[in-house]
């Protein structure tokens, strides 16, 4: 029996494994090799790794973990999790039946691309969700924001720290009059109509095309599509969740433990606000530390 099985081998999962491995705890990391940010060319705002490809950061992390004999990485998907504190069982896609005293869920979320031609092709290059991740590289250029929820108002205000050229695409949403007045006061135009196409060249936006016939040129488009957990392992376990404007995340306490004792969660799967590599890394580290401390006798 392992001490901990970690399901998900991206930034959160590997950070958890590092802490546990350094404490001599036996760890198995299950990794499908499909991190959420695999569409991004660079990771930004990551201390010591700014502007590096995320795949390079993860590859270096895996090389470093290889020196810890207590950590085992397995390229397999977890198909189910069952059991209770000190006696969990994980069944994998390659037929293994693994046992552990604790489980850390770090399998992340998957972005659900809207049915708009060109959107998925531009995702991660010229359509992005986070100004802290990509804003510096396009500061001062013409930004677009696809309205998706009341939170979009805060995004529009926030973006003015990076650019004074911002266009909001209502995309069929009824933006309240007082919000429209505030945007007008900030010289942020609102374009009516639904986005029906992203005209692009190899992922670089040329225009946002609307069902009104308008074609609006922008340099970068910020959007917040819905997402969902990358796996459904939490559902049979009955783990508590939190609703966010873009989807659900797992509810955790201050020790990163879910509503089921012995199961912890970290990374985008358990981040209700501004998910990032930095957040995933510290959450993973804390999940590993608290899981280890929970096993002290």
Coordinates of N, CA, C and O in Angstrom, one line a residue, residues 186-282:
X186 N -15.4 55.0 -19.2 CA -14.0 54.5 -19.3 C -13.6 54.4 -20.7 O -12.5 53.9 -21.0
X187 N -14.4 54.9 -21.7 CA -14.1 54.9 -23.1 C -13.9 53.5 -23.6 O -13.0 53.2 -24.4
X188 N -14.7 52.5 -23.1 CA -14.7 51.2 -23.6 C -15.9 50.9 -24.4 O -17.0 50.9 -23.9
X189 N -15.8 50.8 -25.7 CA -17.0 50.6 -26.6 C -17.5 49.1 -26.4 O -16.8 48.2 -26.1
X190 N -18.8 49.0 -26.5 CA -19.5 47.7 -26.5 C -20.1 47.5 -27.8 O -20.9 48.3 -28.4
X191 N -19.8 46.3 -28.4 CA -20.2 45.9 -29.7 C -21.3 44.9 -29.6 O -21.1 43.8 -28.9
X192 N -22.5 45.1 -30.1 CA -23.6 44.2 -30.0 C -23.5 43.1 -31.0 O -22.7 43.2 -32.0
X193 N -24.3 42.0 -30.8 CA -24.2 40.9 -31.8 C -23.5 39.7 -31.2 O -22.6 39.9 -30.3
X194 N -23.7 38.5 -31.7 CA -23.1 37.3 -31.3 C -21.8 37.1 -32.1 O -21.8 37.3 -33.3
X195 N -20.8 36.6 -31.5 CA -19.6 36.2 -32.2 C -19.9 34.9 -32.9 O -20.3 33.9 -32.3
X196 N -19.7 34.9 -34.2 CA -20.0 33.7 -35.0 C -18.7 33.1 -35.7 O -18.7 32.0 -36.2
X197 N -17.6 33.9 -35.6 CA -16.4 33.3 -36.2 C -15.2 34.2 -35.7 O -15.3 35.4 -35.5
X198 N -14.1 33.5 -35.6 CA -12.8 34.1 -35.3 C -11.9 33.9 -36.6 O -11.5 32.8 -36.9
X199 N -11.8 35.0 -37.3 CA -10.9 34.9 -38.5 C -9.5 35.1 -38.0 O -9.1 36.0 -37.3
X200 N -8.6 34.1 -38.4 CA -7.3 34.1 -37.9 C -6.3 33.5 -39.0 O -6.7 32.9 -40.0
X201 N -5.0 33.7 -38.7 CA -4.0 33.1 -39.5 C -3.1 32.4 -38.6 O -2.4 33.0 -37.8
X202 N -3.1 31.0 -38.7 CA -2.3 30.2 -37.8 C -2.5 30.5 -36.3 O -1.5 30.6 -35.6
X203 N -3.7 30.8 -35.9 CA -4.0 31.0 -34.5 C -3.9 32.5 -34.1 O -4.2 32.8 -33.0
X204 N -3.4 33.4 -35.0 CA -3.3 34.8 -34.7 C -4.6 35.5 -35.2 O -4.8 35.5 -36.4
X205 N -5.3 36.2 -34.4 CA -6.6 36.8 -34.7 C -6.4 37.9 -35.8 O -5.5 38.7 -35.7
X206 N -7.3 37.9 -36.8 CA -7.4 39.0 -37.7 C -8.6 39.8 -37.3 O -8.5 41.0 -37.0
X207 N -9.8 39.2 -37.3 CA -11.0 39.9 -36.9 C -12.0 39.0 -36.1 O -11.9 37.7 -36.2
X208 N -12.8 39.6 -35.3 CA -13.9 38.9 -34.6 C -15.1 39.2 -35.5 O -15.5 40.4 -35.6
X209 N -15.8 38.2 -36.0 CA -16.9 38.4 -36.9 C -18.2 38.1 -36.2 O -18.3 37.1 -35.4
X210 N -19.2 39.0 -36.4 CA -20.4 39.0 -35.7 C -21.6 38.7 -36.6 O -21.5 38.9 -37.8
X211 N -22.7 38.2 -36.0 CA -23.9 37.9 -36.8 C -24.6 39.2 -37.3 O -25.5 39.1 -38.1
X212 N -24.1 40.3 -36.9 CA -24.7 41.6 -37.4 C -24.0 42.0 -38.7 O -24.3 43.0 -39.3
X213 N -23.0 41.2 -39.1 CA -22.2 41.5 -40.3 C -20.9 42.3 -40.0 O -20.2 42.6 -41.0
X214 N -20.7 42.7 -38.8 CA -19.5 43.5 -38.5 C -18.3 42.6 -38.3 O -18.4 41.4 -37.9
X215 N -17.2 43.1 -38.7 CA -15.9 42.4 -38.5 C -15.0 43.4 -37.7 O -14.6 44.5 -38.3
X216 N -14.6 43.0 -36.5 CA -13.9 43.9 -35.7 C -12.5 43.4 -35.5 O -12.3 42.3 -35.0
X217 N -11.5 44.2 -35.8 CA -10.1 43.8 -35.7 C -9.6 44.0 -34.3 O -9.8 45.1 -33.7
X218 N -9.0 43.0 -33.7 CA -8.3 43.1 -32.4 C -7.0 42.4 -32.5 O -6.8 41.6 -33.3
X219 N -6.1 42.7 -31.5 CA -4.8 42.0 -31.5 C -4.9 40.8 -30.6 O -4.1 39.8 -30.8
X220 N -5.7 40.8 -29.6 CA -5.8 39.7 -28.7 C -7.3 39.7 -28.1 O -7.9 40.7 -28.0
X221 N -7.8 38.5 -27.9 CA -9.2 38.4 -27.4 C -9.1 37.6 -26.1 O -8.6 36.5 -26.0
X222 N -9.7 38.2 -25.1 CA -9.9 37.5 -23.8 C -11.3 36.9 -23.7 O -12.3 37.6 -23.9
X223 N -11.3 35.7 -23.3 CA -12.6 35.0 -23.2 C -12.5 34.0 -22.0 O -11.4 33.5 -21.6
X224 N -13.7 33.6 -21.5 CA -13.7 32.7 -20.3 C -14.8 31.6 -20.6 O -15.9 31.7 -20.1
X225 N -14.4 30.7 -21.5 CA -15.3 29.6 -21.8 C -15.6 28.8 -20.6 O -14.8 28.7 -19.6
X226 N -16.7 28.1 -20.6 CA -17.0 27.1 -19.5 C -15.9 26.0 -19.5 O -15.3 25.7 -20.5
X227 N -15.7 25.5 -18.3 CA -14.9 24.3 -18.2 C -15.5 23.3 -17.3 O -16.5 23.6 -16.6
X228 N -15.0 22.1 -17.3 CA -15.5 21.0 -16.4 C -14.3 20.2 -16.0 O -13.2 20.2 -16.6
X229 N -14.4 19.5 -14.8 CA -13.3 18.7 -14.4 C -12.9 17.7 -15.5 O -13.7 17.2 -16.2
X230 N -11.6 17.4 -15.6 CA -11.1 16.6 -16.6 C -11.4 15.1 -16.4 O -11.2 14.3 -17.3
X231 N -11.9 14.8 -15.3 CA -12.4 13.4 -15.0 C -13.6 13.5 -14.0 O -13.9 14.6 -13.5
X232 N -14.3 12.4 -13.9 CA -15.5 12.5 -13.0 C -15.3 11.7 -11.7 O -16.3 11.2 -11.1
X233 N -14.1 11.4 -11.3 CA -13.8 10.6 -10.2 C -14.5 11.1 -8.9 O -14.8 10.3 -8.0
X234 N -14.7 12.4 -8.8 CA -15.2 13.0 -7.6 C -16.7 12.8 -7.5 O -17.3 12.8 -6.4
X235 N -17.4 12.5 -8.6 CA -18.9 12.3 -8.5 C -19.3 11.1 -7.7 O -20.2 11.2 -6.8
X236 N -18.8 9.9 -8.0 CA -19.2 8.7 -7.2 C -18.9 8.9 -5.7 O -19.5 8.3 -4.9
X237 N -17.8 9.7 -5.5 CA -17.4 9.9 -4.1 C -18.3 10.9 -3.4 O -18.2 11.0 -2.1
X238 N -19.1 11.6 -4.1 CA -20.0 12.6 -3.5 C -19.3 13.8 -2.9 O -19.8 14.4 -2.0
X239 N -18.2 14.2 -3.5 CA -17.4 15.3 -2.9 C -18.1 16.6 -3.2 O -18.7 16.8 -4.2
X240 N -18.1 17.5 -2.2 CA -18.8 18.8 -2.3 C -18.1 19.6 -3.3 O -16.8 19.6 -3.5
X241 N -18.8 20.4 -4.0 CA -18.3 21.3 -5.0 C -18.7 22.7 -4.8 O -19.6 23.0 -4.0
X242 N -18.1 23.7 -5.5 CA -18.4 25.1 -5.5 C -18.7 25.6 -6.9 O -17.9 25.2 -7.8
X243 N -19.8 26.3 -7.0 CA -20.1 26.9 -8.4 C -19.3 28.1 -8.6 O -19.2 29.0 -7.7
X244 N -18.7 28.3 -9.8 CA -18.0 29.5 -10.2 C -18.7 29.9 -11.5 O -19.4 29.2 -12.1
X245 N -18.3 31.2 -12.0 CA -18.9 31.6 -13.2 C -18.6 30.8 -14.4 O -19.3 30.8 -15.5
X246 N -17.5 30.0 -14.4 CA -17.2 29.2 -15.5 C -17.4 27.7 -15.3 O -17.1 26.9 -16.3
X247 N -17.7 27.2 -14.1 CA -18.0 25.8 -13.9 C -17.9 25.5 -12.4 O -17.9 26.4 -11.6
X248 N -17.7 24.2 -12.1 CA -17.6 23.8 -10.7 C -16.2 23.4 -10.4 O -15.4 23.0 -11.3
X249 N -15.8 23.6 -9.1 CA -14.5 23.2 -8.6 C -14.8 22.4 -7.3 O -15.9 22.6 -6.7
X250 N -13.9 21.6 -6.9 CA -14.0 20.9 -5.6 C -13.9 21.8 -4.4 O -13.0 22.7 -4.4
X251 N -14.7 21.6 -3.4 CA -14.6 22.4 -2.2 C -13.6 21.8 -1.3 O -13.6 20.6 -1.0
X252 N -12.6 22.6 -0.8 CA -11.6 22.1 0.1 C -11.6 23.0 1.4 O -12.0 24.1 1.3
X253 N -11.0 22.4 2.4 CA -10.8 23.3 3.6 C -9.4 23.9 3.6 O -8.7 23.8 2.6
X254 N -9.1 24.5 4.8 CA -7.8 25.2 4.8 C -6.6 24.3 4.7 O -5.5 24.7 4.5
X255 N -6.8 23.0 4.8 CA -5.7 22.0 4.7 C -5.8 21.3 3.4 O -5.2 20.2 3.2
X256 N -6.6 21.8 2.4 CA -6.8 21.2 1.1 C -7.5 19.9 1.1 O -7.5 19.2 0.1
X257 N -8.2 19.6 2.2 CA -8.9 18.3 2.3 C -10.3 18.6 1.7 O -11.0 19.6 2.0
X258 N -10.8 17.6 1.0 CA -12.2 17.7 0.4 C -13.2 17.3 1.5 O -12.8 17.1 2.7
X259 N -14.4 17.2 1.1 CA -15.5 16.8 2.1 C -15.4 15.3 2.5 O -16.1 14.9 3.5
X260 N -14.5 14.5 1.9 CA -14.3 13.1 2.3 C -12.9 13.0 3.0 O -11.9 13.3 2.3
X261 N -12.9 12.7 4.3 CA -11.6 12.6 4.9 C -10.6 11.7 4.2 O -10.9 10.6 3.8
X262 N -9.4 12.2 4.1 CA -8.3 11.4 3.4 C -8.1 11.7 1.9 O -7.2 11.3 1.3
X263 N -9.1 12.5 1.4 CA -8.9 12.9 0.0 C -8.7 14.4 -0.1 O -9.5 15.2 0.4
X264 N -7.6 14.8 -0.7 CA -7.2 16.2 -0.9 C -7.3 16.6 -2.3 O -7.4 15.8 -3.2
X265 N -7.4 17.9 -2.6 CA -7.5 18.4 -3.9 C -6.6 19.6 -4.1 O -6.5 20.5 -3.2
X266 N -6.1 19.8 -5.3 CA -5.2 21.0 -5.6 C -5.2 21.3 -7.0 O -5.5 20.4 -7.9
X267 N -4.8 22.5 -7.4 CA -4.7 22.9 -8.8 C -6.1 23.5 -9.3 O -7.0 23.8 -8.5
X268 N -6.2 23.5 -10.6 CA -7.4 24.1 -11.2 C -8.7 23.4 -10.8 O -9.7 24.0 -10.8
X269 N -8.6 22.1 -10.5 CA -9.7 21.4 -10.0 C -10.3 21.9 -8.7 O -11.5 21.7 -8.4
X270 N -9.5 22.7 -8.0 CA -10.0 23.2 -6.7 C -9.7 24.7 -6.5 O -9.5 25.2 -5.4
X271 N -9.6 25.4 -7.6 CA -9.3 26.8 -7.6 C -10.5 27.6 -8.2 O -10.7 27.6 -9.4
X272 N -11.3 28.3 -7.3 CA -12.4 29.0 -7.8 C -12.1 30.4 -8.5 O -13.0 30.9 -9.2
X273 N -10.9 30.9 -8.3 CA -10.6 32.2 -8.7 C -9.2 32.3 -9.3 O -8.2 31.9 -8.6
X274 N -9.0 32.8 -10.5 CA -7.7 33.0 -11.1 C -6.8 31.8 -11.0 O -5.7 31.9 -10.4
X275 N -7.1 30.7 -11.7 CA -6.2 29.6 -11.7 C -4.9 29.9 -12.4 O -5.0 30.7 -13.4
X276 N -3.8 29.4 -12.0 CA -2.5 29.7 -12.6 C -1.5 28.6 -12.2 O -1.8 27.8 -11.3
X277 N -0.4 28.6 -12.8 CA 0.7 27.7 -12.5 C 1.1 27.9 -11.0 O 1.4 27.0 -10.3
X278 N 1.2 29.2 -10.7 CA 1.7 29.5 -9.3 C 0.7 29.0 -8.3 O 1.1 28.4 -7.3
X279 N -0.6 29.2 -8.5 CA -1.6 28.7 -7.6 C -1.6 27.2 -7.5 O -1.6 26.6 -6.4
X280 N -1.5 26.6 -8.7 CA -1.5 25.1 -8.7 C -0.3 24.5 -7.9 O -0.4 23.6 -7.2
X281 N 0.9 25.2 -8.0 CA 2.1 24.7 -7.4 C 2.0 24.8 -5.9 O 2.3 23.9 -5.2
X282 N 1.6 26.0 -5.4 CA 1.5 26.1 -3.9 C 0.4 25.2 -3.3 O 0.6 24.7 -2.3

